[in-house]
Amino acid sequence: MNTLFDKIWDKHIIHSIENGPTQLYIDRHYCHEVTSPQAFEGLRMRGLKVFRPEKTICTPDHNIPTINQELPIADPVSRQQVDTLTSNANAFGLTLYPLGHELNGIIHVMGPENGYTLPGMTIVCGDSHTSTHGAFGAVAFGIGTSEVEMVLASQTILQPKPLKMRITVNGELAPNVTAKDLVLYIISQVGTGGATGYFIEFAGEAIRKLNMEERMTVCNMSIEMGARGGLIAPDETTIAYLKDKPFAPKNSEWDKSVAYWQTLKSDDNAVFDKELAFEASDIEPMITYGTNPGMGIGISQSIPSIDQIDETSKVSFLKSLDYMGFTPDQSLLGKPVDYVFLGSCTNGRLEDFRAFASYIKGKKKSENLTVWLVPGSQKVLKQIQQEGIDKILTEAGFELRQPGCSACLAMNDDKVPAGKYALSTSNRNFEGRQGPGARTLLCGPLVAAAAAVHGVITDPRSV
Amino acid sequence: MKEKFITIHSTCVPLEIENIDTDQIIPARFLKATDKIGFGKNLFADWRYQSNGEENKDFILNNPAYKGAILLAGKNFGCGSSREHAAWAIAGYGFRVVISSYFADIFRNNALNNSILPIIVSEDDLSMLFDKVKSNPATQLQIDLPSQTVTLSDNSWSCSFEINPYKKECLLKGYDDIDFALSNRLLIEEWEKKA
Ligand code: SF4
């Protein structure tokens, strides 16, 4: 009667503290430059080594430029942080894929595409979007820097066991409705804190039909409804994806692993603390209008009116619209935007570039806006070139940048200026997320493509 | 060893905004440091300072009437990014307690790991506290960790709060999780052999 989450969690328990958290073994630890320096420093102060160095994979991604990566990083503070990751990885004997390496990329893109993420694993990283790896049927969640230090020191973590929620999406998505629209829709229904305290299992026909990249998009954003993480039971799609990935098991180990992965699903009568169900046919291309990812609407709808908002939330709602320069009841269609960003660990994979290219093929980039197309990893960039997608992009007047987190959090130079509107395929529309004063509208790759061509917010189904 | 947490008696700063994310608590451009110090001056930077670097007079932290070690905040405090820099900024500024009607999970863990006590009260109690503090900035709260109570100093209201007994012990004694995890080294190695 166990859920998939319970099965993985229980298998990794080292010790349960009475009335306290569980000490959990961690199979895979991903590490990037921003949330790790203080953890390595902590190890040094305690005189400790990394307990299981082979289980940690490091790559710089947050703070790196997306042009001229061959040159030294211009910003000295950024450069120091990236260099610190290199020296820490070297000093502690960890695998590192530095800037420019063929496996470098956003940690949640490069890990899965190389077979470092496998079903049944426990996975952590000092990054909230670690939930992405749940797409493989792993218990994957973000942690803070003190916890990074703990994982480095002991390969374990202390965590209170979350509650379990199942979100079932029945039916099939309509054409031109993407995985991003699906998850933005769910978040708009559940709310930005609605799944706080829960770990989500996504299930149902619409989820099963998604390919691995789309499943990653969905699990990636489970954190945006407050969930500790989200996972999807592994199936034939998962196994086919993992076959022959560089670091996936090989030969007899592969057969053994597949046999185990096939057992990874919730029992028929498993009990969840909360169950929600949605109909895929209710979902249209989505867009957000406010300053958290729960403030989303179907692209043909209008911003809610003030009397649709809870009494206690009215002040925050109006503050948010004020920041965005919108008013209640407003429709967003036809609204000019200044920037379009395709990329991030949510929508920076090959599928996303295929979707974007499918729309813009034979059309031209609008002259009125700046478009940043940032592949999630070196491998994605290479796939884009191998498939000839780069040619379609160039013919339409677009340019590709080099891989990294880029405008998703604007730690590098890819910043949206104050007051400007950015249509972004990333995961957060918080105030200032894409630069101080920047106004972000989240969407999927097709809505982004439609705006990139027309210069204004456009329903990708209409043209 | 970390700083021990036992009782706090203080006025509060009321930040009546919901869903405050860690990008607001400490914007990404301040995350480039490789140590934990100095984040307090950039706490809520984009709300606290104007683009020319001057203080934004309308923001509550710049209002001299409101001071203290307790931050009162709207529901779902600390959502978004896992950055522990948010907890370092809150601690660096001098807050020891954050009171809200609920917290994002990662932030709550990060706070506890930095001897900041996140206290959950009901939505009604939270709005009552906002009203009290806004109408009288001198309003004081007494936080008592051993008895897990939060009390208005005029004794007009008191309520108990939840905290995991293990975490409570850690805060009271100044222990941290890493010492504990390593004390189970043999159990970890046994687990690895079985796996
Ligand atoms: S792409 Fe954005 S969300 Fe993903 S890891 Fe980078 S900064 Fe975080």
XYZ file of C-alpha atoms in Angstrom, chain A residues 177-178 180-191 282-305 308-309 317 321 324 326-335 423 429 440-444 447 457-461:
66
model
C -0.462 23.208 -25.659
C 2.905 22.353 -24.117
C 4.895 24.245 -19.635
C 1.278 25.278 -20.169
C 0.180 22.176 -18.298
C 2.305 22.945 -15.254
C 1.532 26.691 -15.279
C -2.128 25.735 -15.347
C -1.743 23.399 -12.354
C 0.147 26.079 -10.391
C -2.539 28.648 -11.197
C -5.106 26.270 -9.706
C -3.111 25.093 -6.676
C -1.522 28.467 -5.863
C -9.275 22.490 -19.980
C -5.757 23.724 -20.627
C -4.845 26.342 -23.217
C -1.523 28.135 -23.777
C -0.758 29.918 -20.508
C 0.842 33.183 -19.504
C 1.453 34.822 -16.126
C 0.475 38.404 -15.348
C 1.775 38.844 -11.793
C 4.839 38.388 -9.633
C 4.557 34.760 -8.634
C 4.108 31.712 -10.868
C 0.633 31.044 -9.455
C -0.655 34.227 -11.094
C -1.286 32.622 -14.466
C -4.173 32.695 -16.958
C -5.043 31.092 -20.262
C -3.759 33.388 -22.985
C -7.296 34.162 -24.193
C -8.459 35.120 -20.696
C -8.201 38.378 -18.764
C -6.445 39.200 -15.515
C -8.894 38.488 -12.647
C -11.019 41.325 -11.352
C -12.313 37.443 -7.543
C -9.427 37.804 -5.075
C -2.528 41.289 -5.697
C -0.206 44.392 -10.704
C 3.764 44.797 -13.601
C -1.260 45.986 -15.390
C -4.799 46.493 -14.176
C -7.473 44.017 -13.082
C -9.631 42.655 -15.945
C -7.010 43.525 -18.557
C -6.394 41.179 -21.486
C -2.752 40.595 -22.385
C -3.183 39.740 -26.063
C -1.657 42.401 -28.304
C 0.466 43.834 -25.508
C 8.242 37.011 -22.052
C 8.402 35.938 -12.420
C 8.499 38.977 -16.360
C 5.651 37.068 -17.951
C 6.156 33.307 -17.881
C 5.060 31.145 -20.766
C 5.971 28.106 -22.854
C 3.910 31.627 -26.792
C 1.664 38.835 -26.980
C 0.011 36.509 -29.459
C -1.933 33.273 -29.162
C 0.280 30.722 -30.939
C -2.859 28.875 -32.086
